[in-house]
Short mmCIF file of C-alpha atoms in Angstrom, two decimals:
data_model
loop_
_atom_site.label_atom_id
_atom_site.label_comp_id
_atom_site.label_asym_id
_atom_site.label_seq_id
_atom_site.Cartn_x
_atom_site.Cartn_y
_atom_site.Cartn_z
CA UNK F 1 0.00 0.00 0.00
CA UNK F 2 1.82 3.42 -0.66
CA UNK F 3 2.49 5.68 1.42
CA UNK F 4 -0.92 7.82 2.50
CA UNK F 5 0.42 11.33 0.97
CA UNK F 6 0.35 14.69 3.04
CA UNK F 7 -0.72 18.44 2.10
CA UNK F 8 -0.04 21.36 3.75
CA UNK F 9 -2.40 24.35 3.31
CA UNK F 10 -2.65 27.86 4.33
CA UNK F 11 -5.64 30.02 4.65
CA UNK F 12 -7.13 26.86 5.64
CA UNK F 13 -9.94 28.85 7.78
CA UNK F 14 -11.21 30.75 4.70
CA UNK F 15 -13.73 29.53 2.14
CA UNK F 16 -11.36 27.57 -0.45
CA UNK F 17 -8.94 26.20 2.18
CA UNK F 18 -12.04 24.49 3.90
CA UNK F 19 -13.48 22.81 0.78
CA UNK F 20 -10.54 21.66 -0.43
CA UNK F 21 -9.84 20.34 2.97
CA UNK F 22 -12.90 18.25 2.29
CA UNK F 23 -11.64 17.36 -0.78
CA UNK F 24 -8.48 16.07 0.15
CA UNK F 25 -10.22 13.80 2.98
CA UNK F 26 -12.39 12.55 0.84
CA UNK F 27 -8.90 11.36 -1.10
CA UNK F 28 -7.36 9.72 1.45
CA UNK F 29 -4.85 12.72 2.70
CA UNK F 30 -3.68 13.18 5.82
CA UNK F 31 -4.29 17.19 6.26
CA UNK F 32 -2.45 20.23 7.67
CA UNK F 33 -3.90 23.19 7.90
CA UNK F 34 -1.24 26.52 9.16
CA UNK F 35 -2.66 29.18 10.77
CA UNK F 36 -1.29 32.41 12.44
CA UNK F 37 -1.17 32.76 16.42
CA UNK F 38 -3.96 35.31 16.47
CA UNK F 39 -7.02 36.00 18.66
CA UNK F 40 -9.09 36.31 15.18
CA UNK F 41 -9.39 33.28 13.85
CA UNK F 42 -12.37 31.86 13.38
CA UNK F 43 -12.67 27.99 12.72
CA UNK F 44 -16.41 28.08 11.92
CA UNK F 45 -15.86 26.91 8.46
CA UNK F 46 -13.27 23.89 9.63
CA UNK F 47 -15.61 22.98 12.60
CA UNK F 48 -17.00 19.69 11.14
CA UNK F 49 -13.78 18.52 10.14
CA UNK F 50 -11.62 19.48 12.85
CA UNK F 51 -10.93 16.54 14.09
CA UNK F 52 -9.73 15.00 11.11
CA UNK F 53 -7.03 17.73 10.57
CA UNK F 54 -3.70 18.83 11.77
CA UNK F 55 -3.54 22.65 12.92
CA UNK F 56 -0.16 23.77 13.13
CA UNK F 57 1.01 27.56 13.90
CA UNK F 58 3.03 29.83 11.38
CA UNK F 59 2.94 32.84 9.70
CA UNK F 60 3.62 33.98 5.80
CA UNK F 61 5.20 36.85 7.12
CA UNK F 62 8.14 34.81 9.07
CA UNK F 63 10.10 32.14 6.81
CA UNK F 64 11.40 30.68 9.80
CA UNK F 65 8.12 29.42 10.84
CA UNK F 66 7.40 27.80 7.39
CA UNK F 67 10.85 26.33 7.34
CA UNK F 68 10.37 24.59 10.64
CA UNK F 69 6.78 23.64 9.63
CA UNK F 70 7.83 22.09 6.10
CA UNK F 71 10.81 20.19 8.05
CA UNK F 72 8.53 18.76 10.62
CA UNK F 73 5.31 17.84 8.84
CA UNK F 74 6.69 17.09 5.34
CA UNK F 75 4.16 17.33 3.20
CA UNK F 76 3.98 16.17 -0.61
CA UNK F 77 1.90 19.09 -1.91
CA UNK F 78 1.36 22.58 -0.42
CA UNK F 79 -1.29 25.19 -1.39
CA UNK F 80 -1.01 28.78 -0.86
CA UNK F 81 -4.40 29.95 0.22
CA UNK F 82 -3.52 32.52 2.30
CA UNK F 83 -3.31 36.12 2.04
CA UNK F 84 -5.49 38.80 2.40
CA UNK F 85 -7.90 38.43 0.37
CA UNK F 86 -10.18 41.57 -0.05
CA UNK F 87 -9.89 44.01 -2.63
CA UNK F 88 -11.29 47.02 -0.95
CA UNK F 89 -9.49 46.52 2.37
CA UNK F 90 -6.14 46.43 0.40
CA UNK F 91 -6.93 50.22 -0.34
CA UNK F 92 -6.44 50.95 3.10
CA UNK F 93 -3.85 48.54 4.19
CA UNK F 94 -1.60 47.99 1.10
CA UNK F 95 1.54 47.81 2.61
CA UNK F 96 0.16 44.56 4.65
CA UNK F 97 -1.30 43.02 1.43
CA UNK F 98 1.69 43.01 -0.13
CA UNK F 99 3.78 41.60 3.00
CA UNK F 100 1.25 38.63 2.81
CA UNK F 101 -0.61 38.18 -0.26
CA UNK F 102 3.19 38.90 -2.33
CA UNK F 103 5.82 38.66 -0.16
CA UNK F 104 4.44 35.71 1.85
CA UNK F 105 4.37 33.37 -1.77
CA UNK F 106 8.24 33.83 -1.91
CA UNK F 107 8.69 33.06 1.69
CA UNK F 108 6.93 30.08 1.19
CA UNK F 109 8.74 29.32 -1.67
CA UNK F 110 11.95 29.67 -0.91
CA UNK F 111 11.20 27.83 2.31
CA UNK F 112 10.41 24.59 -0.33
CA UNK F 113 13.22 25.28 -2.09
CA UNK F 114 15.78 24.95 1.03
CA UNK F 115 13.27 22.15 3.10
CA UNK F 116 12.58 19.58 -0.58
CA UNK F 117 12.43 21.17 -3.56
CA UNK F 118 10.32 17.84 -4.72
CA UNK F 119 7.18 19.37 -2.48
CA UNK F 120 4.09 20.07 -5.05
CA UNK F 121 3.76 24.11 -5.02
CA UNK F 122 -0.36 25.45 -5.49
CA UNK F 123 -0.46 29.41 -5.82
CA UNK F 124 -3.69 31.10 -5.72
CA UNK F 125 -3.51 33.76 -8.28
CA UNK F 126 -6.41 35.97 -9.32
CA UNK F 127 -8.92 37.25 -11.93
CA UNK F 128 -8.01 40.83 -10.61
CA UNK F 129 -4.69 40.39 -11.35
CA UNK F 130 -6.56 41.57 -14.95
CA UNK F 131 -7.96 44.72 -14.03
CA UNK F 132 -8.36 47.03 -17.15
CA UNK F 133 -8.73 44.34 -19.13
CA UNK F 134 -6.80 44.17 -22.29
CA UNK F 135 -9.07 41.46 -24.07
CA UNK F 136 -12.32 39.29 -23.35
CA UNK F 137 -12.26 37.15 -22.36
CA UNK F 138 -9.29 36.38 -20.18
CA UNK F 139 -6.78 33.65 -20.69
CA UNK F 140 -3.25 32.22 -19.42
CA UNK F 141 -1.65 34.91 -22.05
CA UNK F 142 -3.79 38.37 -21.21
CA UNK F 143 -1.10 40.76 -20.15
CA UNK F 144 -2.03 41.72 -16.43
CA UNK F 145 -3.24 45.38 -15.79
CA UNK F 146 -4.01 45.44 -11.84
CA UNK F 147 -6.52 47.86 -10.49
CA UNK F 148 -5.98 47.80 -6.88
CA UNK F 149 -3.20 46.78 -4.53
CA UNK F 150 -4.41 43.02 -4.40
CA UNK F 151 -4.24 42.93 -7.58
CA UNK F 152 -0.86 44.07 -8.03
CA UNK F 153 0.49 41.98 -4.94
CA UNK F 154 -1.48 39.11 -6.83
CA UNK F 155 0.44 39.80 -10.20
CA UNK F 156 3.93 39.83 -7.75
CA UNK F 157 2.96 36.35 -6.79
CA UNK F 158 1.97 35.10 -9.69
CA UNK F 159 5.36 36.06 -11.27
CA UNK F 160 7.54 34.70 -8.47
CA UNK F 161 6.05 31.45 -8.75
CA UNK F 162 6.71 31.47 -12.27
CA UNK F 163 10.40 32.50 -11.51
CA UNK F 164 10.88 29.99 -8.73
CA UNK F 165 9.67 27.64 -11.40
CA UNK F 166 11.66 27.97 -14.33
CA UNK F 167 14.68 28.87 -11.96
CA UNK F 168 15.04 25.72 -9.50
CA UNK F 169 12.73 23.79 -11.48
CA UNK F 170 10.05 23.35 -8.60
CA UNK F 171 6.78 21.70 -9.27
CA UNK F 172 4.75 25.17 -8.75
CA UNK F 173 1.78 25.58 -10.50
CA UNK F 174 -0.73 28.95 -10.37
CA UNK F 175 -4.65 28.98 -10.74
CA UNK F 176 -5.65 32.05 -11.67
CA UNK F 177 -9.20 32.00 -10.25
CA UNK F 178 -12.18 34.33 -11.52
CA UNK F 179 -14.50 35.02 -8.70
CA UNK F 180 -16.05 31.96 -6.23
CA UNK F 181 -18.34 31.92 -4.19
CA UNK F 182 -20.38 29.50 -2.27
CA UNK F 183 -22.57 29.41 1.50
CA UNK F 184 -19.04 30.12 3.27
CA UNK F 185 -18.20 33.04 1.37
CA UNK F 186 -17.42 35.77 4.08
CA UNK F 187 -19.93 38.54 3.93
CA UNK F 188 -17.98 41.62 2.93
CA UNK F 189 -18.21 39.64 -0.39
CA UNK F 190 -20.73 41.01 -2.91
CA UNK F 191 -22.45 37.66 -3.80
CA UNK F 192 -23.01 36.47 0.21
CA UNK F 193 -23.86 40.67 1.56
CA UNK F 194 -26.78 40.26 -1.08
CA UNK F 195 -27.66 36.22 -0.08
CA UNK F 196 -27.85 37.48 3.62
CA UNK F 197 -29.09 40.18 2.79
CA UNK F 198 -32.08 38.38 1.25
CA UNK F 199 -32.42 36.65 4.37
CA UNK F 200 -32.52 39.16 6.69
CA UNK F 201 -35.35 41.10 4.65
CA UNK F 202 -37.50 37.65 4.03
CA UNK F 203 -37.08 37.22 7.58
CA UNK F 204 -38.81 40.78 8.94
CA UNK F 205 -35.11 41.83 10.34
CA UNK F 206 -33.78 44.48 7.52
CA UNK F 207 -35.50 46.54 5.13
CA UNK F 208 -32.75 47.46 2.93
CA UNK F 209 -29.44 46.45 1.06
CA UNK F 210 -26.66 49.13 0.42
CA UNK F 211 -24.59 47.94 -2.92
CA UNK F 212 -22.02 49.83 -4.97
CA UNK F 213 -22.33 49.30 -8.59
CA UNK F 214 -24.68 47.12 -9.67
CA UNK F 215 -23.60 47.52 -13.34
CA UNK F 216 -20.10 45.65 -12.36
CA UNK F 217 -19.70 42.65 -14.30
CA UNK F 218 -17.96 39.14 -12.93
CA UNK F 219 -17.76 35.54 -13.66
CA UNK F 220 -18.90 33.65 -10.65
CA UNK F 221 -18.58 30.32 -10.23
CA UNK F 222 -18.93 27.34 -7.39
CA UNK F 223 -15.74 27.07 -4.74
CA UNK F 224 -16.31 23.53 -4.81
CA UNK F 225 -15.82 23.00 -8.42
CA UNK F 226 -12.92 25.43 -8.11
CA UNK F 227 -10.95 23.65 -5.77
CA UNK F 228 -11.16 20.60 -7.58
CA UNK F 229 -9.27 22.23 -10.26
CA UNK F 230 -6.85 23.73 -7.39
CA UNK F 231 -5.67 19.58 -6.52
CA UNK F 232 -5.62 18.55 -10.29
CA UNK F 233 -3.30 20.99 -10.76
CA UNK F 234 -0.94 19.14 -8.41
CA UNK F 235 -1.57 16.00 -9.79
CA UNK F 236 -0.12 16.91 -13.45
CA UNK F 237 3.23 15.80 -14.52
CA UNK F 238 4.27 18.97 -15.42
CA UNK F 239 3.56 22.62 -13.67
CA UNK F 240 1.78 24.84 -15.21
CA UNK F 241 -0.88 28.08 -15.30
CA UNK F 242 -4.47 27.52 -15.64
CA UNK F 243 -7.43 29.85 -15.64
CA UNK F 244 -10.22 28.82 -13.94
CA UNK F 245 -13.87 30.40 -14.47
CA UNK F 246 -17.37 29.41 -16.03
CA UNK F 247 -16.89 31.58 -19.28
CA UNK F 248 -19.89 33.72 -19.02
CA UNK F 249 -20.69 36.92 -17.27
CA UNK F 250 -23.40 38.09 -14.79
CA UNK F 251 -24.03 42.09 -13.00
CA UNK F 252 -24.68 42.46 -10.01
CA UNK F 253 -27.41 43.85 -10.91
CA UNK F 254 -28.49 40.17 -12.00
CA UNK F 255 -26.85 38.91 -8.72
CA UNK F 256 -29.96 40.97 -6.86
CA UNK F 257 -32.95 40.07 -9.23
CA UNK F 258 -32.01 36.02 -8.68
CA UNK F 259 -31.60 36.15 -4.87
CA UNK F 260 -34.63 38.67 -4.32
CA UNK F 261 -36.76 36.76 -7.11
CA UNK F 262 -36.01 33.43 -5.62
CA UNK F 263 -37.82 34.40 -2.26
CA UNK F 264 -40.31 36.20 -4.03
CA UNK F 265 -39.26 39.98 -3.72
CA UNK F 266 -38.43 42.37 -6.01
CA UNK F 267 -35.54 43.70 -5.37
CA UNK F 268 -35.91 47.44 -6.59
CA UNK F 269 -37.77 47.57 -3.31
CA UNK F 270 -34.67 47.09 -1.03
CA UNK F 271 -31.73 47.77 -2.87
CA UNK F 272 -30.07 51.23 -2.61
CA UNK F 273 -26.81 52.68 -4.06
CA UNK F 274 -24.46 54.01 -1.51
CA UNK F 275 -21.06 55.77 -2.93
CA UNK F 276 -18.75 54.20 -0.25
CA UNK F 277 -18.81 50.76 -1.56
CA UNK F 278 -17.75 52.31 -5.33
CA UNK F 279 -14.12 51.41 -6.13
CA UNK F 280 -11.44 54.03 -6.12
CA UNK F 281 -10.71 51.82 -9.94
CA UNK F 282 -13.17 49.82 -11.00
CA UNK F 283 -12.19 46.87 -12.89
CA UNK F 284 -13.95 45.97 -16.03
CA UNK F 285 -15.27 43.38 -17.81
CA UNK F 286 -14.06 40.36 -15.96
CA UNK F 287 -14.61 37.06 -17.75
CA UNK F 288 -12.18 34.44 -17.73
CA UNK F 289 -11.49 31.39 -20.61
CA UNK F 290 -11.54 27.82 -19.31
CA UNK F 291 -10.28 26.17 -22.52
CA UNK F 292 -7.20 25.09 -20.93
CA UNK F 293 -8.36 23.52 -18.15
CA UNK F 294 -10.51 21.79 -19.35
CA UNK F 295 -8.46 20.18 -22.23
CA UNK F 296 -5.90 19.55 -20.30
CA UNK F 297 -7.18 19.05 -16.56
CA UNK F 298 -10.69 17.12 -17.65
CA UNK F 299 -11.91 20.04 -15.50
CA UNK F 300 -15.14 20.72 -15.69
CA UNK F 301 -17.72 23.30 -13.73
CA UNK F 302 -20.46 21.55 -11.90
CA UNK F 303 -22.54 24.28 -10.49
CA UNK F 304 -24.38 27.01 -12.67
CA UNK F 305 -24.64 30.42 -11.68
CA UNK F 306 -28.91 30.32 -10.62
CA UNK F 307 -27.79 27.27 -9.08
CA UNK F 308 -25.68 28.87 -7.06
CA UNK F 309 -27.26 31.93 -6.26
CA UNK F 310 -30.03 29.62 -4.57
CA UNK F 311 -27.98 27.61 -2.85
CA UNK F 312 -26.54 30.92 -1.01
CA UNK F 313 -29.68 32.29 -0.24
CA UNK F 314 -31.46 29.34 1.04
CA UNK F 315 -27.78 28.53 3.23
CA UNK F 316 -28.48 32.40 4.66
CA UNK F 317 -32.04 31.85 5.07
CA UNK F 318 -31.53 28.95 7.25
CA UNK F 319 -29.05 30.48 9.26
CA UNK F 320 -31.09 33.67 9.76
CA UNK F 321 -33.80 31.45 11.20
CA UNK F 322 -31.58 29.41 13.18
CA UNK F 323 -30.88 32.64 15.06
CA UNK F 324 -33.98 33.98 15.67
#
């Protein structure tokens, strides 16, 4: 019988790092999830499977720690969930998002390259790492135009893994992920502020929504299917980029009619513009080409967008009630 294999991830607290925690289970791996020494963490998403994982202390801003981690633990395949991981908070703490969400990939890289340079690298690039979009839709060879610190820290990592790659020939491989979403999305996110939202209005408790531009366009798929393509990545011979995304576009606009519509509001009644959720830059039309993947992965995207909208909304709706 070979030998049961062993991931490491970070961010494994956040929405991606806990379904693909479930996803690695379900394969048979034995599970390590790093998080920082912090009085904020929240394990809500992880709280079903706790049991069945390893939680180990260390911090993408400190190499040491990942060092020390990679030496003990020794995992086969590491994914870099981590960073932080909202667009409009990195406009008012940019010199943080870069220490994690850029610096932090070549920490942990160079931290594989010293531990084993055989460990399997996952880096979670991103759709905004597009910005002003120089074609539509996107694909692995769209030049990058960044429209917010994120983005540009996300276009830093993106690149080093790419270096660290083609330099010490690690098996490093970068998903560059349009937008997810899913019941554990947090809820500054668009998609889950409108789902509970909906909830909270159905239920008597709010009478309102306040939204930035509902004329912003994104392609929004299912986490679940997303990770999936996250661990096939690491199962390839060879390293690689992949763009991952449904291929088709939806406002937010649409976003609101869906979740309102499918408890039987309309949501002109409760939706109102307010000016401090508009972008200092607005990205544009964000829509991402699977092609790629899913020639060369077998990936494939499960979940369709009303699909998904409903399964957010009736998620929210139970939990609203469970707290009443």
């Amino acid at each position: 019988m070979s030998e049961q294999k062993r991931a490491l991830i970070t961010g494994i607290t956040g929405q991606d790092g806990s379904y693909l925690a479930e996803l690695l289970l379900d394969n048979g791996y034995e599970v390590i999830g790093m998080v920082r020494r912090s009085s904020t963490v929240t394990f809500e998403r992880i709280a079903h499977i706790q049991d069945r994982i390893a939680l180990v202390a260390g911090d993408l801003l400190d190499e040491v720690s990942m060092i020390s981690l990679l030496r003990e633990h020794r995992p086969q395949e590491v994914y870099n969930l981590a960073a932080q991981s909202f667009v409009q908070t990195s406009w008012g703490q940019p010199v943080l998002t870069g220490e994690t969400t850029a610096l932090g990939v070549t920490r942990m890289l160079d931290a594989i390259r010293i531990v084993d340079p055989d460990i399997r690298f996952y880096q979670a690039s991103s759709s905004e790492m597009f910005g002003k979009v120089k074609e539509v839709p996107q694909n692995e060879g769209t030049d990058f135009y960044p429209r917010s610190p994120y983005g540009v820290a996300k276009v830093y990592g993106h690149w080093i893994t790419i270096n660290y790659r083609e330099s010490y020939g690690l098996h490093a491989s970068s998903g560059i992920l349009f937008n997810h979403e899913s019941p554990r999305r947090g809820l500054e996110f668009v998609t889950r502020k409108i789902s509970h939202g909906v909830a909270r209005i159905k239920a008597g408790l709010d009478k309102k929504i306040y939204l930035g531009n509902l004329d912003a366009k994104r392609d929004w798929g299912y986490a679940t299917d997303y990770v999936r393509a996250m661990w096939l990545m690491l199962q390839q011979d060879e390293p690689d980029d992949y763009v991952v995304a449904t291929g088709q576009t939806h406002s937010v606009r649409e976003l609101c009619e869906h979740a309102f519509g499918h408890v039987g509001l309309n949501w002109e009644d409760h939706v109102e513009i307010d000016e401090r959720f508009l972008r200092p830059a607005e990205v544009d039309l964000l829509v991402g080409d699977p092609a790629k993947a899913e020639s060369k992965l077998s990936w494939r995207r499960e979940v369709a967008f009303p699909e998904l909208v409903e399964m957010m909304v009736d998620a929210d709706l139970k939990l609203v009630r469970d707290s009443l």
